[in-house]
XYZ file of C-alpha atoms in Angstrom:
594
model
C 99.607 95.184 97.573
C 100.419 98.213 95.264
C 99.842 96.734 91.930
C 96.012 96.624 92.593
C 95.940 100.406 93.491
C 95.056 102.607 90.727
C 98.012 104.848 91.029
C 100.621 101.932 90.434
C 98.300 100.740 87.880
C 98.790 104.302 86.188
C 102.518 104.250 86.758
C 102.928 100.699 85.323
C 100.735 101.733 82.312
C 102.696 104.508 81.496
C 106.065 102.797 81.931
C 105.005 100.138 79.765
C 105.818 102.780 76.892
C 109.385 103.154 77.640
C 110.342 99.558 77.692
C 113.417 99.859 75.472
C 114.716 102.488 77.997
C 113.904 100.239 80.840
C 115.703 97.310 79.387
C 118.809 99.515 78.555
C 118.562 100.841 82.063
C 118.460 97.635 83.634
C 121.360 96.212 81.657
C 123.685 98.987 82.865
C 122.327 98.129 86.430
C 123.756 94.698 85.879
C 127.097 96.134 85.414
C 126.731 98.462 88.466
C 126.157 95.025 90.311
C 129.645 93.873 89.800
C 131.336 95.487 92.666
C 128.679 94.426 95.450
C 128.880 90.775 93.942
C 132.796 90.486 93.905
C 133.616 92.660 96.819
C 133.589 90.001 99.794
C 135.071 87.429 97.274
C 138.052 89.860 96.435
C 138.439 90.773 100.034
C 138.612 86.965 101.325
C 141.125 86.162 98.380
C 143.333 89.070 98.988
C 143.452 87.951 102.776
C 143.797 84.062 102.362
C 145.939 83.706 99.141
C 147.763 87.174 99.618
C 148.614 88.807 102.852
C 148.199 85.646 105.202
C 150.051 83.346 102.749
C 152.897 86.064 102.539
C 152.412 87.177 99.162
C 151.260 90.753 99.511
C 151.612 91.350 95.483
C 148.686 88.762 95.042
C 146.629 90.615 97.738
C 147.065 93.861 96.058
C 146.011 92.614 92.741
C 143.008 91.072 94.228
C 142.190 94.504 95.823
C 143.319 96.247 92.462
C 140.621 94.144 90.523
C 137.937 95.298 92.989
C 139.167 98.927 92.023
C 138.557 98.146 88.389
C 135.021 96.905 89.316
C 134.358 100.003 91.242
C 135.454 101.967 88.137
C 133.131 99.937 85.729
C 130.238 100.625 88.237
C 131.060 104.578 87.922
C 130.993 104.496 84.201
C 127.812 102.289 84.252
C 126.172 104.773 86.443
C 126.864 107.715 84.168
C 125.838 105.606 81.009
C 122.419 104.746 82.584
C 121.463 108.529 83.286
C 120.188 108.920 79.417
C 117.999 105.893 79.546
C 116.624 106.944 83.088
C 115.723 110.200 81.275
C 114.054 108.283 78.374
C 111.652 106.507 81.249
C 110.964 109.555 83.323
C 110.681 112.520 80.793
C 107.943 110.952 78.814
C 106.180 110.105 82.028
C 105.931 113.561 83.134
C 104.496 114.590 79.728
C 101.941 112.170 79.567
C 101.040 112.720 83.127
C 100.734 116.434 82.373
C 98.545 115.878 79.102
C 96.257 113.784 81.590
C 95.820 116.691 84.018
C 95.120 119.274 81.334
C 92.630 116.815 79.367
C 91.067 116.348 82.927
C 90.706 120.087 83.363
C 89.316 120.744 79.985
C 86.671 118.269 80.666
C 85.852 119.834 83.885
C 85.480 123.654 82.963
C 84.294 124.361 86.676
C 87.826 122.849 87.783
C 89.461 125.208 90.474
C 92.580 126.776 88.931
C 94.280 126.226 92.367
C 93.538 122.572 92.039
C 94.899 122.301 88.712
C 97.988 124.148 89.701
C 98.353 121.543 92.669
C 97.976 118.854 90.248
C 100.601 119.857 88.005
C 103.086 120.223 91.098
C 101.968 116.599 92.009
C 102.908 115.572 88.275
C 106.226 117.244 88.712
C 106.630 115.448 91.998
C 105.736 112.185 90.706
C 108.424 112.613 87.905
C 110.958 113.497 90.374
C 110.185 110.888 92.894
C 109.943 108.122 90.055
C 113.513 109.306 88.882
C 114.874 109.135 92.373
C 113.451 105.850 92.922
C 114.692 104.197 89.849
C 118.047 105.838 90.288
C 118.330 104.621 93.933
C 116.310 101.140 93.871
C 118.490 100.136 90.941
C 121.673 100.802 92.956
C 120.226 99.601 96.254
C 118.416 96.695 94.612
C 121.288 95.112 92.763
C 123.429 95.856 95.688
C 121.288 93.863 97.972
C 120.758 90.786 95.455
C 124.704 90.731 94.536
C 125.580 90.755 97.947
C 123.388 87.846 98.880
C 124.709 86.005 95.945
C 128.373 86.581 96.799
C 127.561 85.725 100.374
C 126.147 82.476 99.310
C 129.231 81.895 96.980
C 131.789 82.918 99.694
C 130.371 81.471 102.977
C 126.938 79.336 102.581
C 127.416 78.558 106.211
C 126.362 82.056 107.395
C 123.499 82.230 104.888
C 120.662 81.157 107.175
C 122.250 83.719 109.919
C 121.508 86.574 107.296
C 118.477 85.403 105.460
C 116.091 84.677 108.487
C 116.335 88.176 109.940
C 116.447 89.881 106.516
C 113.302 88.190 105.536
C 111.472 89.108 108.950
C 112.592 92.733 108.244
C 110.982 92.331 104.597
C 107.981 91.046 106.076
C 107.672 94.036 108.621
C 108.545 96.376 106.019
C 105.604 95.411 103.620
C 103.247 95.127 106.847
C 104.122 98.624 107.547
C 103.823 100.113 103.973
C 100.061 99.838 103.705
C 99.287 101.824 107.240
C 102.001 104.430 106.347
C 100.640 104.889 102.840
C 97.244 105.514 104.359
C 98.466 108.059 106.907
C 100.572 109.523 104.334
C 97.534 110.036 102.055
C 95.580 111.393 105.023
C 98.116 114.225 105.352
C 98.231 115.137 101.624
C 94.231 115.051 101.671
C 94.242 117.349 104.836
C 96.763 119.736 103.576
C 94.383 120.008 100.390
C 91.434 120.550 102.616
C 93.362 123.312 104.392
C 94.574 125.033 101.033
C 90.905 124.920 99.744
C 89.352 126.172 103.005
C 91.806 129.255 102.775
C 91.147 129.771 99.195
C 87.560 129.707 99.506
C 87.877 131.960 102.553
C 90.106 134.543 100.348
C 87.832 134.473 97.313
C 84.671 134.997 99.437
C 86.202 137.598 101.603
C 83.561 139.925 100.540
C 80.645 137.571 101.572
C 82.533 137.137 105.038
C 82.717 140.748 105.686
C 79.196 141.670 104.597
C 77.611 138.826 106.442
C 79.918 138.933 109.590
C 80.968 135.386 109.658
C 84.648 136.013 110.043
C 84.719 134.014 113.409
C 83.084 131.003 111.699
C 85.458 131.082 108.839
C 88.127 131.220 111.334
C 87.122 128.401 113.283
C 86.769 126.239 109.856
C 90.491 127.054 108.970
C 91.571 126.247 112.560
C 89.879 122.822 112.549
C 91.458 122.167 109.008
C 95.056 123.174 110.549
C 94.277 120.768 113.565
C 93.339 117.956 111.191
C 96.554 118.489 109.136
C 98.790 118.627 112.152
C 97.020 115.336 113.571
C 97.485 113.746 110.255
C 101.414 114.391 110.325
C 101.760 113.290 113.729
C 100.035 109.843 112.888
C 102.221 109.457 110.124
C 105.407 110.445 112.155
C 104.557 107.871 114.639
C 103.666 105.151 111.768
C 107.112 105.953 110.291
C 109.066 105.693 113.473
C 108.468 101.770 113.337
C 110.726 101.757 110.157
C 113.881 101.678 112.884
C 112.944 98.110 113.521
C 113.218 97.045 109.744
C 116.924 98.441 109.872
C 117.527 96.586 113.254
C 116.328 93.473 112.019
C 117.441 93.465 108.315
C 120.843 95.458 108.827
C 122.184 95.079 112.506
C 120.804 91.604 113.561
C 122.693 89.774 110.719
C 125.901 91.461 111.825
C 125.356 90.514 115.456
C 124.482 86.837 114.710
C 127.691 86.246 112.362
C 129.708 87.806 114.970
C 128.349 85.654 117.909
C 128.938 82.605 115.652
C 132.415 83.454 114.300
C 134.218 81.801 117.047
C 132.541 78.704 116.518
C 132.835 78.708 112.674
C 136.166 79.668 112.844
C 137.098 76.627 115.192
C 135.254 74.252 113.272
C 136.912 75.474 109.939
C 133.581 76.445 108.415
C 135.363 79.691 107.670
C 138.818 81.199 107.182
C 139.966 84.378 108.313
C 139.577 85.885 104.957
C 136.300 84.551 104.460
C 135.165 86.304 107.760
C 136.292 89.407 106.453
C 134.662 88.903 103.160
C 131.323 88.102 105.001
C 131.920 91.239 106.912
C 132.421 93.259 103.882
C 129.034 92.073 102.552
C 127.385 92.714 105.724
C 128.936 96.256 106.715
C 129.674 97.611 103.281
C 126.749 96.192 101.172
C 123.816 94.810 103.152
C 123.402 97.041 106.210
C 123.480 100.304 103.924
C 121.201 98.669 101.400
C 118.668 97.982 104.001
C 118.832 101.493 105.830
C 118.303 103.107 102.474
C 115.227 100.843 101.439
C 113.803 101.453 104.785
C 114.623 104.886 105.576
C 114.997 107.097 102.403
C 113.273 104.977 99.684
C 110.615 103.992 102.220
C 109.786 107.538 102.547
C 109.709 108.349 98.620
C 107.864 105.116 98.014
C 105.009 106.585 100.574
C 105.036 109.967 98.703
C 105.114 108.447 95.128
C 102.127 106.142 96.204
C 100.078 108.939 97.248
C 100.788 111.356 94.464
C 100.148 108.581 92.090
C 96.660 107.812 93.683
C 95.839 111.291 93.556
C 96.778 111.689 89.878
C 94.805 108.519 88.972
C 91.766 109.389 90.956
C 91.340 113.155 89.830
C 92.391 112.293 86.008
C 90.425 109.459 85.595
C 87.634 109.636 83.020
C 84.287 110.437 84.680
C 81.555 107.850 84.141
C 79.318 109.226 81.535
C 76.360 110.915 83.235
C 73.271 112.756 82.018
C 73.821 116.428 80.884
C 73.863 118.688 83.990
C 70.957 120.902 82.626
C 68.949 118.152 80.982
C 65.722 119.082 79.191
C 62.109 118.036 80.062
C 58.411 118.581 79.409
C 58.167 121.396 82.235
C 57.369 124.988 81.194
C 60.439 126.845 79.538
C 62.413 128.373 82.198
C 61.457 126.232 84.996
C 64.362 124.703 86.859
C 64.414 121.361 89.078
C 67.229 120.222 91.115
C 66.687 116.591 92.102
C 69.058 115.046 94.814
C 71.852 117.076 93.569
C 75.325 116.071 94.845
C 78.734 117.543 93.736
C 82.185 117.094 94.996
C 85.113 119.122 93.680
C 87.313 115.726 93.319
C 87.305 111.970 94.423
C 87.156 111.673 98.120
C 86.582 115.410 98.812
C 83.517 116.359 101.086
C 80.768 117.099 98.998
C 79.877 120.895 98.515
C 76.196 120.133 97.796
C 74.676 116.765 99.105
C 71.140 116.009 98.308
C 69.730 119.466 97.211
C 66.143 119.565 95.939
C 64.425 122.816 94.893
C 62.307 123.864 91.981
C 62.526 127.352 90.457
C 59.226 128.308 88.815
C 59.239 129.733 85.265
C 59.604 133.369 85.324
C 60.633 133.475 89.071
C 63.255 135.717 90.711
C 65.224 133.701 93.171
C 68.230 134.747 95.321
C 70.765 132.215 96.684
C 72.528 133.221 100.076
C 74.721 131.298 102.366
C 77.936 131.465 104.063
C 81.266 131.399 102.404
C 82.030 127.977 100.928
C 78.395 126.798 101.093
C 78.343 126.098 97.327
C 76.583 129.287 95.731
C 78.984 129.560 92.786
C 79.229 125.773 92.363
C 75.299 125.719 92.284
C 75.647 128.484 89.565
C 77.861 126.411 87.217
C 75.676 123.598 87.709
C 72.630 125.551 86.840
C 74.539 126.628 83.642
C 75.454 123.515 82.616
C 79.383 124.071 82.875
C 79.616 121.519 85.654
C 77.988 118.210 85.917
C 76.627 116.856 89.326
C 78.165 113.781 90.918
C 74.644 112.541 91.585
C 71.130 113.802 90.830
C 70.057 115.997 87.922
C 69.583 119.546 87.166
C 66.474 119.828 84.794
C 65.846 122.925 82.795
C 61.822 123.096 81.553
C 61.864 122.742 77.658
C 65.658 122.462 77.163
C 65.819 126.281 77.846
C 69.158 128.053 77.331
C 71.016 129.149 80.644
C 72.866 132.457 80.790
C 75.608 132.344 83.179
C 77.186 135.822 83.998
C 80.126 135.329 86.663
C 81.730 137.715 88.835
C 84.534 138.773 86.619
C 82.962 139.983 83.500
C 84.504 139.568 80.011
C 84.846 142.432 77.436
C 87.107 142.203 74.365
C 88.653 145.165 72.080
C 86.524 146.141 69.219
C 83.224 147.763 68.225
C 80.817 148.268 71.292
C 77.916 146.884 69.446
C 79.787 143.418 69.021
C 80.431 143.503 72.617
C 76.753 144.195 73.423
C 75.315 141.784 70.757
C 77.696 138.987 71.202
C 75.057 136.447 72.364
C 72.062 138.058 70.348
C 73.635 138.974 66.887
C 70.273 139.560 65.674
C 69.556 142.185 68.095
C 68.468 145.873 66.604
C 70.226 149.032 67.714
C 66.766 149.912 69.262
C 66.781 146.640 71.239
C 70.280 147.446 72.168
C 69.666 151.002 73.161
C 66.725 150.128 75.421
C 68.815 147.520 77.247
C 71.483 149.931 77.928
C 69.070 152.622 79.224
C 67.309 149.890 81.316
C 70.512 148.902 83.025
C 72.048 152.455 83.390
C 74.731 151.941 81.194
C 73.859 154.725 78.851
C 76.469 157.335 80.073
C 79.197 154.586 79.723
C 78.275 153.673 76.303
C 78.062 157.254 75.282
C 81.346 157.729 76.665
C 82.598 154.831 74.418
C 81.209 156.385 71.224
C 77.881 155.106 71.486
C 77.054 151.684 69.622
C 79.175 152.703 67.012
C 81.981 153.412 69.128
C 85.129 151.086 69.724
C 86.768 149.690 72.972
C 90.281 150.033 72.255
C 91.659 148.604 75.517
C 89.078 146.696 77.961
C 91.923 147.504 80.745
C 90.792 151.145 80.651
C 87.404 150.238 82.043
C 86.821 149.821 85.669
C 85.655 146.261 86.803
C 82.060 147.815 87.451
C 82.095 149.066 84.065
C 82.959 145.833 82.538
C 80.209 144.259 84.504
C 77.881 146.853 83.142
C 78.512 145.872 79.421
C 78.271 142.183 80.180
C 75.007 142.676 81.996
C 73.610 144.505 78.936
C 74.980 141.491 76.735
C 73.250 139.109 79.004
C 70.069 141.022 79.138
C 69.504 141.087 75.388
C 70.376 137.389 75.127
C 67.398 134.881 74.403
C 67.987 132.809 77.414
C 64.884 132.307 79.414
C 67.038 131.432 82.448
C 69.721 133.992 83.788
C 72.009 133.118 86.460
C 73.924 136.229 87.908
C 76.719 134.980 90.022
C 78.024 138.049 92.046
C 77.928 139.920 88.618
C 77.014 143.081 90.275
C 79.591 142.805 92.894
C 81.552 145.866 91.592
C 78.480 147.995 91.242
C 77.115 150.608 94.026
C 74.102 149.343 95.753
C 71.702 151.720 93.642
C 73.338 150.587 90.364
C 72.977 147.070 91.493
C 69.160 147.477 92.271
C 68.501 149.020 89.140
C 70.155 145.999 87.306
C 68.303 143.339 89.370
C 64.717 145.354 88.674
C 65.529 145.279 85.018
C 66.507 141.685 84.869
C 63.312 140.851 87.167
C 60.978 142.643 84.807
C 62.781 140.810 81.786
C 60.879 137.833 80.654
C 62.322 134.719 82.173
C 63.678 133.036 85.026
C 66.208 135.085 87.441
C 68.543 133.488 89.838
C 70.855 135.802 91.693
C 73.927 134.645 93.823
C 73.317 137.369 96.413
C 76.312 139.334 98.219
C 74.225 142.005 99.688
C 70.844 141.316 101.963
C 69.134 143.870 99.597
C 69.356 141.037 96.751
C 67.729 138.808 98.862
C 64.965 141.279 99.929
C 64.219 142.011 96.132
C 63.560 138.315 95.294
C 60.346 136.332 95.330
C 61.980 133.655 97.221
C 65.374 132.899 98.735
C 67.340 129.680 98.534
C 69.646 129.191 101.870
C 72.212 126.765 101.165
C 73.537 125.161 104.168
C 75.460 122.091 104.834
C 74.985 121.010 101.294
C 71.206 121.240 101.586
C 68.909 124.131 100.740
C 65.915 125.632 102.026
C 63.631 127.695 99.707
C 61.172 130.041 100.941
C 60.061 133.596 100.944
C 62.219 136.164 103.071
C 59.808 136.415 105.760
C 59.217 132.699 105.878
C 62.862 132.020 106.080
C 63.489 134.585 108.936
C 60.912 132.400 110.829
C 62.030 128.891 109.748
C 65.935 129.320 109.769
C 67.938 130.532 112.715
C 70.943 130.755 110.334
C 69.126 133.056 107.869
C 68.255 135.131 110.735
C 71.560 135.459 111.877
C 72.939 136.212 108.208
C 70.266 138.950 107.838
C 71.203 140.373 111.275
C 74.866 140.649 110.474
C 74.369 141.795 106.870
C 72.096 144.771 108.303
C 74.404 145.308 111.074
C 77.328 145.711 108.555
C 75.294 147.891 106.143
C 75.512 151.841 106.905
C 72.038 152.586 105.584
C 69.778 149.648 105.571
C 67.776 149.091 102.281
C 64.028 149.222 102.609
C 62.597 145.828 102.045
C 60.342 145.378 99.082
C 57.705 143.075 100.302
C 56.122 142.926 96.774
C 58.019 141.393 94.007
C 58.126 143.562 90.677
C 55.469 142.900 88.052
C 56.708 140.589 85.507
C 55.241 139.509 81.829
C 54.440 136.018 81.367
C 57.457 133.757 80.182
C 56.310 133.446 76.629
C 59.847 133.499 75.041
C 61.319 130.533 72.913
C 64.799 129.374 73.025
C 65.391 131.739 70.189
C 68.667 131.284 67.795
C 71.861 130.568 69.386
C 74.695 133.088 69.289
C 77.003 132.732 66.735
C 80.675 132.012 67.365
C 82.385 130.621 70.624
C 81.655 132.114 74.105
C 84.736 134.263 75.084
C 86.179 132.671 78.279
C 85.111 133.984 81.645
C 82.174 135.682 80.267
C 78.370 135.001 80.057
C 77.709 131.818 78.094
C 74.678 129.893 77.070
C 74.373 126.326 78.082
C 71.833 123.904 77.097
């Protein structure tokens, strides 16, 4: 059942690299099996050959032999720990490497998701170590007890094996639904955490659009799903008590019921009956309770964690580039059946999105928190690949993405501004600084020849202004501003957007103010994974959701901006790709993606 699951396949693949440690651990486990094997035999001999025969010294000698076996078991348990570490520590290191490689292969990976995966790797290590440590004790105890029972009293073996086999069948039958329900619990908890994280990250949108009630309802629904999944798991787990009753308690009752007949027909001696009781009460029953209870719970958790790690860290099938070139005009962007989900089994953020941004067009993207606006920005820039469908950029044009958190680095002001256009002249940089309203800031820093000693001395808005200038002078015919003006006031934001709108090329603005949508030529409304692309006035007629967003946006704005019915005049988009910037793109800043 489990061997075919990807999670268990991942575990066995990793454990295969530690065969030497596993073999040594198994060898010491054989030594640990000695006391369970001889316990009933030695008790029987001590009673029949010692105490009942009037030779207490012989009886004490047999019990002393059992004490020696227990001492050997304690030594074997201690000696096996280094080999246990030799199994689980490489497992942890290998799984961490898989998670890191997976995150590096997915630049858009959510840091919270990576943190959860790292925690799950540690859970996998601890669960594997605990299961190996417990199973080698419980497993050898169970096997040794049955072997000893067969050697001591074969007549009672059917009374023990039949209920034990029934318990084993029931346990295996229960594992599949319990694993499924445990997986549902984990996924529900992750969905709840993801919803809460999106709500916190999009708090600005929530407040601006007045959608707090909708967000609260979504969080409440995720919490109810998590609670329902936990209750379902609890009901399924309660059935494990039947396993304990069948495999641990029923054999004891069966032997007790048959004991008078067995003693009367000389099938058992008094010592052998005590030896059988030792096997059942001291070895078999505790082993069954541990397997069905503790180990069963750990096994469920490990199965779910392994499946999650296998699904998330599996190499993705090779897909076309997220921003494929085409014969369309440079700067035109086509979204064809775009589907994107953050992980295997996750609800798609975008599902079947179709849209066309014309070359040189100014488009605003709006939607409630969690609608997929930032996800779309990453797909447009090529830092994420769609799960299905394609994002096609005409002429193989570069796409410049400027995220909310702008990156500037210590060093000359000119190098900061010309990072994506090293060939830009001082005149070109100065014009960009003036157009975007960053002249006072640059002058305070000492002009283009000045130096930025500590970026932390700048406010978030000032860092955004420098990054915006850097993007403005780049050669990218497509620019995506993902809330890149959120730290600017409304007037500064308007000046920046109008400057970019007048710049040759296509502009996509992830809007966090209604004024951004009013300035755009067309607005893309994201809702339920799909999109509706139209002019602002048309959307107000076509979409109740958009009317509601606009009403709440305007209602939460102290002074409503005047709509700009006519988009700014823009020159024809005649620029080429231009030279690519030299050197790597700093993390968290504007980047050019083909």
